[in-house]
């Protein structure tokens, strides 16, 4: 292990957190960052995986489940599921192998073909994990939907993704799917998990379809470039984008789990993210399993008492969580962990939104160790920039690029090209040189949008950042108008479209309003059609309308009425100007402003 020799604390001005052997309970997997960076290759990383027997390719689930189930880890707990009502279920690698075999057989029996899309919409139940992994075993494509989405986001994503199968619960089906079922004509089968009744075409009980299927299954030859996962993400304009990920991505899931999360064999790992979002899949399902550790899955939503109970009782050693949750815990004060036996905990990481330097430092006060921020996004499939266990931390920085990842700060040129900005601490677009295994292979049916992400060899991430003289990256903001609320990426267009569907609404514009806990809160500005009153009753009506259509995770929390919305000459609403005005900030360049609010 080496000292990283950092000097300048960078933007935040907080002192550097030094790492040395004494501050680490286990020797980190990535002991010497510089050396590993110099000698790393993705081909070498691939050798940590087995590949399908007899050279039949590479399948995520063989690496995550089968190779452990058929080896020394067969009896080891793969997933410890903690139910909302205090139930507990341990699923060993062997059991997960058999359950996922059953699921793959059930898909086959339904006539579902390799490459077809299986959507999963449910809370964090064991069946979610079996369905996602079983889908990949069958050569089909798994696409998770967040259970707090309303009917509209669900319909749009299943349409775009050509959903053929949906796995959900009777309750969610009735509340969110039944009414939009006709909008997804290709949806042939719905597997219902758990208690309750629901009616509709192609509905089948999980217990019957999966429970009665054979536990023997052989994964068919899988090309590493076969589509495996479809993760939806949001842009500023237009419909959500379905980022395509292939089986080869597992090479990055595995090595980032080892290096950025420092997973060791004996770890009890807890990723608090929901598999409805990419973190909950790459690191809530795949990476811990390929690394053969025991993963905690907690069904309940955030509650500080419950979470501390889990950390303590389950003896969690590696914890991967998000800034919103950390800030909520911080509000409880420094004593929050006092009296708790958190002696098993040795590494804490965070992702999804900027982690304020105070939170990194507070980790040291409250838990005796800092939070390690890392950065990545749906499109990159896995962690790209991280604070590694062995490296000094500059609080407020996202850390340094993974070995094998070339990250840069770019400036766009007038000729359509880009140049790298080599001077330290100059703001530009964060870009990654293409060519790592978990890079998205396209946006489904959106070739043009995909192409626009690249200039030459560079993938442009849509984030603005800076790099300091020691090679640490600092997040500045988004280059576009997407909103990050409680770690969830929300497209303003999707919210505006739902608002405009209300008969009273003429126009809508949606922004992210800074919020001390959730990062950004979704706020809408609307103009009403003639004859409608901009009063409290209308505000409540519109909030309710949006919530019903979009679900709690996406709907605006605040709505303001305006006579007019500021627009460019070409008629585009200027969200940025609305945001600047809302926050009392300088209005910036308003030369293209045509009409204005009054
Ligand atoms: P998603 O695709 O939903 O995972 O969102 C990815 C986006 O979240 C990134 O492009 C960033 O804007 C933001 N993000 C993720 N991790 C971080 C981080 N550690 N610091 C700041 N922003 C982050």
PDB file of N, CA, C and O in Angstrom, residues 234-292:
ATOM      1  N   UNK A 234     -33.188   9.120 -17.608  1.00  0.00           N
ATOM      2  CA  UNK A 234     -33.908  10.275 -18.138  1.00  0.00           C
ATOM      3  C   UNK A 234     -32.961  11.299 -18.708  1.00  0.00           C
ATOM      4  O   UNK A 234     -31.864  11.508 -18.199  1.00  0.00           O
ATOM      5  N   UNK A 235     -33.418  11.961 -19.760  1.00  0.00           N
ATOM      6  CA  UNK A 235     -32.688  13.102 -20.312  1.00  0.00           C
ATOM      7  C   UNK A 235     -33.500  14.355 -20.059  1.00  0.00           C
ATOM      8  O   UNK A 235     -34.546  14.312 -19.409  1.00  0.00           O
ATOM      9  N   UNK A 236     -33.012  15.464 -20.607  1.00  0.00           N
ATOM     10  CA  UNK A 236     -33.737  16.712 -20.422  1.00  0.00           C
ATOM     11  C   UNK A 236     -35.011  16.719 -21.254  1.00  0.00           C
ATOM     12  O   UNK A 236     -36.051  17.200 -20.834  1.00  0.00           O
ATOM     13  N   UNK A 237     -34.886  16.207 -22.470  1.00  0.00           N
ATOM     14  CA  UNK A 237     -36.033  16.255 -23.379  1.00  0.00           C
ATOM     15  C   UNK A 237     -36.449  14.841 -23.751  1.00  0.00           C
ATOM     16  O   UNK A 237     -35.701  13.893 -23.569  1.00  0.00           O
ATOM     17  N   UNK A 238     -37.633  14.749 -24.301  1.00  0.00           N
ATOM     18  CA  UNK A 238     -38.080  13.487 -24.872  1.00  0.00           C
ATOM     19  C   UNK A 238     -38.348  12.407 -23.848  1.00  0.00           C
ATOM     20  O   UNK A 238     -38.330  12.638 -22.639  1.00  0.00           O
ATOM     21  N   UNK A 239     -38.576  11.228 -24.389  1.00  0.00           N
ATOM     22  CA  UNK A 239     -38.952  10.108 -23.519  1.00  0.00           C
ATOM     23  C   UNK A 239     -37.722   9.550 -22.813  1.00  0.00           C
ATOM     24  O   UNK A 239     -36.588   9.844 -23.187  1.00  0.00           O
ATOM     25  N   UNK A 240     -37.966   8.709 -21.783  1.00  0.00           N
ATOM     26  CA  UNK A 240     -36.806   8.094 -21.115  1.00  0.00           C
ATOM     27  C   UNK A 240     -35.992   7.276 -22.112  1.00  0.00           C
ATOM     28  O   UNK A 240     -36.502   6.881 -23.162  1.00  0.00           O
ATOM     29  N   UNK A 241     -34.752   7.035 -21.756  1.00  0.00           N
ATOM     30  CA  UNK A 241     -33.844   6.313 -22.648  1.00  0.00           C
ATOM     31  C   UNK A 241     -33.552   4.949 -22.039  1.00  0.00           C
ATOM     32  O   UNK A 241     -33.247   4.864 -20.855  1.00  0.00           O
ATOM     33  N   UNK A 242     -33.617   3.917 -22.855  1.00  0.00           N
ATOM     34  CA  UNK A 242     -33.323   2.569 -22.370  1.00  0.00           C
ATOM     35  C   UNK A 242     -31.878   2.224 -22.650  1.00  0.00           C
ATOM     36  O   UNK A 242     -31.501   1.897 -23.778  1.00  0.00           O
ATOM     37  N   UNK A 243     -31.033   2.294 -21.625  1.00  0.00           N
ATOM     38  CA  UNK A 243     -29.607   1.999 -21.807  1.00  0.00           C
ATOM     39  C   UNK A 243     -29.416   0.475 -21.853  1.00  0.00           C
ATOM     40  O   UNK A 243     -29.816  -0.237 -20.936  1.00  0.00           O
ATOM     41  N   UNK A 244     -28.788   0.032 -22.928  1.00  0.00           N
ATOM     42  CA  UNK A 244     -28.571  -1.404 -23.141  1.00  0.00           C
ATOM     43  C   UNK A 244     -27.245  -1.833 -22.527  1.00  0.00           C
ATOM     44  O   UNK A 244     -26.200  -1.242 -22.818  1.00  0.00           O
ATOM     45  N   UNK A 245     -27.300  -2.861 -21.690  1.00  0.00           N
ATOM     46  CA  UNK A 245     -26.071  -3.435 -21.142  1.00  0.00           C
ATOM     47  C   UNK A 245     -25.980  -4.915 -21.506  1.00  0.00           C
ATOM     48  O   UNK A 245     -26.996  -5.599 -21.576  1.00  0.00           O
ATOM     49  N   UNK A 246     -24.767  -5.371 -21.707  1.00  0.00           N
ATOM     50  CA  UNK A 246     -24.562  -6.741 -22.188  1.00  0.00           C
ATOM     51  C   UNK A 246     -23.899  -7.606 -21.099  1.00  0.00           C
ATOM     52  O   UNK A 246     -23.450  -7.093 -20.077  1.00  0.00           O
ATOM     53  N   UNK A 247     -23.833  -8.917 -21.368  1.00  0.00           N
ATOM     54  CA  UNK A 247     -23.264  -9.835 -20.369  1.00  0.00           C
ATOM     55  C   UNK A 247     -21.809  -9.503 -20.020  1.00  0.00           C
ATOM     56  O   UNK A 247     -21.380  -9.695 -18.886  1.00  0.00           O
ATOM     57  N   UNK A 248     -21.085  -8.982 -20.982  1.00  0.00           N
ATOM     58  CA  UNK A 248     -19.680  -8.609 -20.757  1.00  0.00           C
ATOM     59  C   UNK A 248     -19.529  -7.614 -19.592  1.00  0.00           C
ATOM     60  O   UNK A 248     -18.463  -7.522 -18.970  1.00  0.00           O
ATOM     61  N   UNK A 249     -20.609  -6.887 -19.297  1.00  0.00           N
ATOM     62  CA  UNK A 249     -20.551  -5.882 -18.215  1.00  0.00           C
ATOM     63  C   UNK A 249     -20.107  -6.500 -16.893  1.00  0.00           C
ATOM     64  O   UNK A 249     -19.542  -5.824 -16.029  1.00  0.00           O
ATOM     65  N   UNK A 250     -20.328  -7.796 -16.757  1.00  0.00           N
ATOM     66  CA  UNK A 250     -20.007  -8.456 -15.487  1.00  0.00           C
ATOM     67  C   UNK A 250     -18.512  -8.351 -15.155  1.00  0.00           C
ATOM     68  O   UNK A 250     -18.118  -8.388 -13.983  1.00  0.00           O
ATOM     69  N   UNK A 251     -17.688  -8.190 -16.179  1.00  0.00           N
ATOM     70  CA  UNK A 251     -16.244  -8.039 -15.932  1.00  0.00           C
ATOM     71  C   UNK A 251     -16.011  -6.785 -15.087  1.00  0.00           C
ATOM     72  O   UNK A 251     -15.233  -6.787 -14.127  1.00  0.00           O
ATOM     73  N   UNK A 252     -16.755  -5.713 -15.427  1.00  0.00           N
ATOM     74  CA  UNK A 252     -16.596  -4.458 -14.670  1.00  0.00           C
ATOM     75  C   UNK A 252     -17.313  -4.540 -13.324  1.00  0.00           C
ATOM     76  O   UNK A 252     -16.801  -4.056 -12.314  1.00  0.00           O
ATOM     77  N   UNK A 253     -18.503  -5.167 -13.295  1.00  0.00           N
ATOM     78  CA  UNK A 253     -19.198  -5.296 -12.012  1.00  0.00           C
ATOM     79  C   UNK A 253     -18.284  -5.977 -10.986  1.00  0.00           C
ATOM     80  O   UNK A 253     -18.170  -5.559  -9.844  1.00  0.00           O
ATOM     81  N   UNK A 254     -17.654  -7.043 -11.442  1.00  0.00           N
ATOM     82  CA  UNK A 254     -16.855  -7.853 -10.527  1.00  0.00           C
ATOM     83  C   UNK A 254     -15.632  -7.082 -10.009  1.00  0.00           C
ATOM     84  O   UNK A 254     -15.405  -6.996  -8.798  1.00  0.00           O
ATOM     85  N   UNK A 255     -14.879  -6.510 -10.908  1.00  0.00           N
ATOM     86  CA  UNK A 255     -13.621  -5.879 -10.484  1.00  0.00           C
ATOM     87  C   UNK A 255     -13.881  -4.574  -9.718  1.00  0.00           C
ATOM     88  O   UNK A 255     -13.145  -4.237  -8.777  1.00  0.00           O
ATOM     89  N   UNK A 256     -14.941  -3.858 -10.069  1.00  0.00           N
ATOM     90  CA  UNK A 256     -15.241  -2.645  -9.294  1.00  0.00           C
ATOM     91  C   UNK A 256     -15.727  -3.034  -7.895  1.00  0.00           C
ATOM     92  O   UNK A 256     -15.447  -2.326  -6.923  1.00  0.00           O
ATOM     93  N   UNK A 257     -16.432  -4.152  -7.797  1.00  0.00           N
ATOM     94  CA  UNK A 257     -16.837  -4.652  -6.473  1.00  0.00           C
ATOM     95  C   UNK A 257     -15.608  -4.933  -5.615  1.00  0.00           C
ATOM     96  O   UNK A 257     -15.563  -4.622  -4.430  1.00  0.00           O
ATOM     97  N   UNK A 258     -14.590  -5.497  -6.245  1.00  0.00           N
ATOM     98  CA  UNK A 258     -13.344  -5.800  -5.511  1.00  0.00           C
ATOM     99  C   UNK A 258     -12.548  -4.547  -5.180  1.00  0.00           C
ATOM    100  O   UNK A 258     -12.039  -4.408  -4.084  1.00  0.00           O
ATOM    101  N   UNK A 259     -12.440  -3.654  -6.144  1.00  0.00           N
ATOM    102  CA  UNK A 259     -11.555  -2.496  -5.967  1.00  0.00           C
ATOM    103  C   UNK A 259     -12.247  -1.302  -5.298  1.00  0.00           C
ATOM    104  O   UNK A 259     -11.711  -0.720  -4.363  1.00  0.00           O
ATOM    105  N   UNK A 260     -13.404  -0.916  -5.812  1.00  0.00           N
ATOM    106  CA  UNK A 260     -14.021   0.313  -5.307  1.00  0.00           C
ATOM    107  C   UNK A 260     -14.815   0.056  -4.022  1.00  0.00           C
ATOM    108  O   UNK A 260     -14.939   0.936  -3.181  1.00  0.00           O
ATOM    109  N   UNK A 261     -15.378  -1.156  -3.882  1.00  0.00           N
ATOM    110  CA  UNK A 261     -16.120  -1.474  -2.650  1.00  0.00           C
ATOM    111  C   UNK A 261     -15.294  -2.376  -1.738  1.00  0.00           C
ATOM    112  O   UNK A 261     -15.723  -2.730  -0.649  1.00  0.00           O
ATOM    113  N   UNK A 262     -14.148  -2.770  -2.223  1.00  0.00           N
ATOM    114  CA  UNK A 262     -13.195  -3.561  -1.452  1.00  0.00           C
ATOM    115  C   UNK A 262     -13.810  -4.853  -0.886  1.00  0.00           C
ATOM    116  O   UNK A 262     -13.556  -5.216   0.262  1.00  0.00           O
ATOM    117  N   UNK A 263     -14.628  -5.527  -1.687  1.00  0.00           N
ATOM    118  CA  UNK A 263     -15.292  -6.746  -1.194  1.00  0.00           C
ATOM    119  C   UNK A 263     -14.287  -7.882  -1.010  1.00  0.00           C
ATOM    120  O   UNK A 263     -13.512  -8.200  -1.909  1.00  0.00           O
ATOM    121  N   UNK A 264     -14.341  -8.474   0.184  1.00  0.00           N
ATOM    122  CA  UNK A 264     -13.531  -9.646   0.523  1.00  0.00           C
ATOM    123  C   UNK A 264     -14.500 -10.811   0.787  1.00  0.00           C
ATOM    124  O   UNK A 264     -15.638 -10.589   1.201  1.00  0.00           O
ATOM    125  N   UNK A 265     -13.979 -12.023   0.632  1.00  0.00           N
ATOM    126  CA  UNK A 265     -14.808 -13.238   0.802  1.00  0.00           C
ATOM    127  C   UNK A 265     -15.739 -13.222   1.999  1.00  0.00           C
ATOM    128  O   UNK A 265     -16.893 -13.609   1.915  1.00  0.00           O
ATOM    129  N   UNK A 266     -15.214 -12.785   3.140  1.00  0.00           N
ATOM    130  CA  UNK A 266     -15.964 -12.939   4.387  1.00  0.00           C
ATOM    131  C   UNK A 266     -16.921 -11.776   4.642  1.00  0.00           C
ATOM    132  O   UNK A 266     -17.559 -11.711   5.686  1.00  0.00           O
ATOM    133  N   UNK A 267     -17.059 -10.867   3.689  1.00  0.00           N
ATOM    134  CA  UNK A 267     -17.870  -9.671   3.937  1.00  0.00           C
ATOM    135  C   UNK A 267     -19.366  -9.953   4.007  1.00  0.00           C
ATOM    136  O   UNK A 267     -19.892 -10.831   3.316  1.00  0.00           O
ATOM    137  N   UNK A 268     -20.012  -9.152   4.859  1.00  0.00           N
ATOM    138  CA  UNK A 268     -21.468  -9.033   4.834  1.00  0.00           C
ATOM    139  C   UNK A 268     -21.705  -7.662   4.224  1.00  0.00           C
ATOM    140  O   UNK A 268     -21.316  -6.641   4.808  1.00  0.00           O
ATOM    141  N   UNK A 269     -22.280  -7.651   3.052  1.00  0.00           N
ATOM    142  CA  UNK A 269     -22.370  -6.421   2.268  1.00  0.00           C
ATOM    143  C   UNK A 269     -23.816  -5.953   2.211  1.00  0.00           C
ATOM    144  O   UNK A 269     -24.719  -6.744   2.006  1.00  0.00           O
ATOM    145  N   UNK A 270     -23.993  -4.646   2.380  1.00  0.00           N
ATOM    146  CA  UNK A 270     -25.350  -4.111   2.280  1.00  0.00           C
ATOM    147  C   UNK A 270     -25.364  -2.905   1.351  1.00  0.00           C
ATOM    148  O   UNK A 270     -24.784  -1.864   1.655  1.00  0.00           O
ATOM    149  N   UNK A 271     -26.036  -3.078   0.213  1.00  0.00           N
ATOM    150  CA  UNK A 271     -26.263  -1.969  -0.718  1.00  0.00           C
ATOM    151  C   UNK A 271     -27.717  -1.560  -0.504  1.00  0.00           C
ATOM    152  O   UNK A 271     -28.619  -2.374  -0.679  1.00  0.00           O
ATOM    153  N   UNK A 272     -27.915  -0.304  -0.127  1.00  0.00           N
ATOM    154  CA  UNK A 272     -29.278   0.099   0.245  1.00  0.00           C
ATOM    155  C   UNK A 272     -30.127   0.515  -0.966  1.00  0.00           C
ATOM    156  O   UNK A 272     -31.299   0.792  -0.822  1.00  0.00           O
ATOM    157  N   UNK A 273     -29.524   0.555  -2.149  1.00  0.00           N
ATOM    158  CA  UNK A 273     -30.265   1.036  -3.330  1.00  0.00           C
ATOM    159  C   UNK A 273     -31.305   0.022  -3.792  1.00  0.00           C
ATOM    160  O   UNK A 273     -31.116  -1.187  -3.650  1.00  0.00           O
ATOM    161  N   UNK A 274     -32.380   0.521  -4.370  1.00  0.00           N
ATOM    162  CA  UNK A 274     -33.420  -0.352  -4.916  1.00  0.00           C
ATOM    163  C   UNK A 274     -33.015  -0.804  -6.327  1.00  0.00           C
ATOM    164  O   UNK A 274     -32.524   0.008  -7.112  1.00  0.00           O
ATOM    165  N   UNK A 275     -33.230  -2.091  -6.650  1.00  0.00           N
ATOM    166  CA  UNK A 275     -32.852  -2.561  -7.989  1.00  0.00           C
ATOM    167  C   UNK A 275     -33.638  -1.887  -9.118  1.00  0.00           C
ATOM    168  O   UNK A 275     -33.336  -2.086 -10.289  1.00  0.00           O
ATOM    169  N   UNK A 276     -34.641  -1.069  -8.781  1.00  0.00           N
ATOM    170  CA  UNK A 276     -35.320  -0.274  -9.802  1.00  0.00           C
ATOM    171  C   UNK A 276     -34.373   0.747 -10.428  1.00  0.00           C
ATOM    172  O   UNK A 276     -34.666   1.309 -11.479  1.00  0.00           O
ATOM    173  N   UNK A 277     -33.255   1.010  -9.779  1.00  0.00           N
ATOM    174  CA  UNK A 277     -32.240   1.931 -10.293  1.00  0.00           C
ATOM    175  C   UNK A 277     -30.951   1.151 -10.454  1.00  0.00           C
ATOM    176  O   UNK A 277     -30.732   0.139  -9.789  1.00  0.00           O
ATOM    177  N   UNK A 278     -30.077   1.656 -11.291  1.00  0.00           N
ATOM    178  CA  UNK A 278     -28.941   0.846 -11.719  1.00  0.00           C
ATOM    179  C   UNK A 278     -28.032   0.407 -10.561  1.00  0.00           C
ATOM    180  O   UNK A 278     -27.513  -0.710 -10.561  1.00  0.00           O
ATOM    181  N   UNK A 279     -27.871   1.248  -9.538  1.00  0.00           N
ATOM    182  CA  UNK A 279     -27.001   0.841  -8.421  1.00  0.00           C
ATOM    183  C   UNK A 279     -27.528  -0.424  -7.762  1.00  0.00           C
ATOM    184  O   UNK A 279     -26.763  -1.308  -7.383  1.00  0.00           O
ATOM    185  N   UNK A 280     -28.839  -0.484  -7.618  1.00  0.00           N
ATOM    186  CA  UNK A 280     -29.453  -1.642  -6.964  1.00  0.00           C
ATOM    187  C   UNK A 280     -29.313  -2.924  -7.765  1.00  0.00           C
ATOM    188  O   UNK A 280     -29.489  -4.021  -7.235  1.00  0.00           O
ATOM    189  N   UNK A 281     -29.008  -2.812  -9.055  1.00  0.00           N
ATOM    190  CA  UNK A 281     -28.781  -4.008  -9.861  1.00  0.00           C
ATOM    191  C   UNK A 281     -27.284  -4.329  -9.917  1.00  0.00           C
ATOM    192  O   UNK A 281     -26.860  -5.423  -9.547  1.00  0.00           O
ATOM    193  N   UNK A 282     -26.471  -3.364 -10.345  1.00  0.00           N
ATOM    194  CA  UNK A 282     -25.036  -3.649 -10.508  1.00  0.00           C
ATOM    195  C   UNK A 282     -24.397  -4.023  -9.170  1.00  0.00           C
ATOM    196  O   UNK A 282     -23.561  -4.918  -9.101  1.00  0.00           O
ATOM    197  N   UNK A 283     -24.809  -3.294  -8.088  1.00  0.00           N
ATOM    198  CA  UNK A 283     -24.165  -3.525  -6.783  1.00  0.00           C
ATOM    199  C   UNK A 283     -25.110  -4.082  -5.724  1.00  0.00           C
ATOM    200  O   UNK A 283     -24.654  -4.483  -4.659  1.00  0.00           O
ATOM    201  N   UNK A 284     -26.418  -4.095  -6.018  1.00  0.00           N
ATOM    202  CA  UNK A 284     -27.365  -4.709  -5.087  1.00  0.00           C
ATOM    203  C   UNK A 284     -27.590  -6.169  -5.449  1.00  0.00           C
ATOM    204  O   UNK A 284     -28.107  -6.941  -4.650  1.00  0.00           O
ATOM    205  N   UNK A 285     -27.234  -6.551  -6.676  1.00  0.00           N
ATOM    206  CA  UNK A 285     -27.416  -7.945  -7.088  1.00  0.00           C
ATOM    207  C   UNK A 285     -26.095  -8.526  -7.608  1.00  0.00           C
ATOM    208  O   UNK A 285     -25.547  -9.465  -7.028  1.00  0.00           O
ATOM    209  N   UNK A 286     -25.571  -7.965  -8.688  1.00  0.00           N
ATOM    210  CA  UNK A 286     -24.529  -8.681  -9.440  1.00  0.00           C
ATOM    211  C   UNK A 286     -23.158  -8.705  -8.744  1.00  0.00           C
ATOM    212  O   UNK A 286     -22.610  -9.787  -8.488  1.00  0.00           O
ATOM    213  N   UNK A 287     -22.596  -7.524  -8.446  1.00  0.00           N
ATOM    214  CA  UNK A 287     -21.209  -7.491  -7.934  1.00  0.00           C
ATOM    215  C   UNK A 287     -21.007  -8.292  -6.641  1.00  0.00           C
ATOM    216  O   UNK A 287     -20.036  -9.038  -6.519  1.00  0.00           O
ATOM    217  N   UNK A 288     -21.907  -8.166  -5.651  1.00  0.00           N
ATOM    218  CA  UNK A 288     -21.658  -8.957  -4.434  1.00  0.00           C
ATOM    219  C   UNK A 288     -21.714 -10.457  -4.706  1.00  0.00           C
ATOM    220  O   UNK A 288     -20.933 -11.227  -4.132  1.00  0.00           O
ATOM    221  N   UNK A 289     -22.607 -10.871  -5.601  1.00  0.00           N
ATOM    222  CA  UNK A 289     -22.717 -12.309  -5.876  1.00  0.00           C
ATOM    223  C   UNK A 289     -21.510 -12.810  -6.670  1.00  0.00           C
ATOM    224  O   UNK A 289     -20.967 -13.862  -6.367  1.00  0.00           O
ATOM    225  N   UNK A 290     -21.082 -12.071  -7.671  1.00  0.00           N
ATOM    226  CA  UNK A 290     -19.908 -12.563  -8.413  1.00  0.00           C
ATOM    227  C   UNK A 290     -18.709 -12.670  -7.461  1.00  0.00           C
ATOM    228  O   UNK A 290     -17.873 -13.540  -7.622  1.00  0.00           O
ATOM    229  N   UNK A 291     -18.676 -11.796  -6.462  1.00  0.00           N
ATOM    230  CA  UNK A 291     -17.571 -11.838  -5.495  1.00  0.00           C
ATOM    231  C   UNK A 291     -17.815 -12.840  -4.366  1.00  0.00           C
ATOM    232  O   UNK A 291     -17.006 -12.946  -3.448  1.00  0.00           O
ATOM    233  N   UNK A 292     -18.946 -13.532  -4.428  1.00  0.00           N
ATOM    234  CA  UNK A 292     -19.210 -14.619  -3.483  1.00  0.00           C
ATOM    235  C   UNK A 292     -19.430 -14.192  -2.048  1.00  0.00           C
ATOM    236  O   UNK A 292     -19.193 -14.964  -1.123  1.00  0.00           O
TER     237      UNK A 292
END
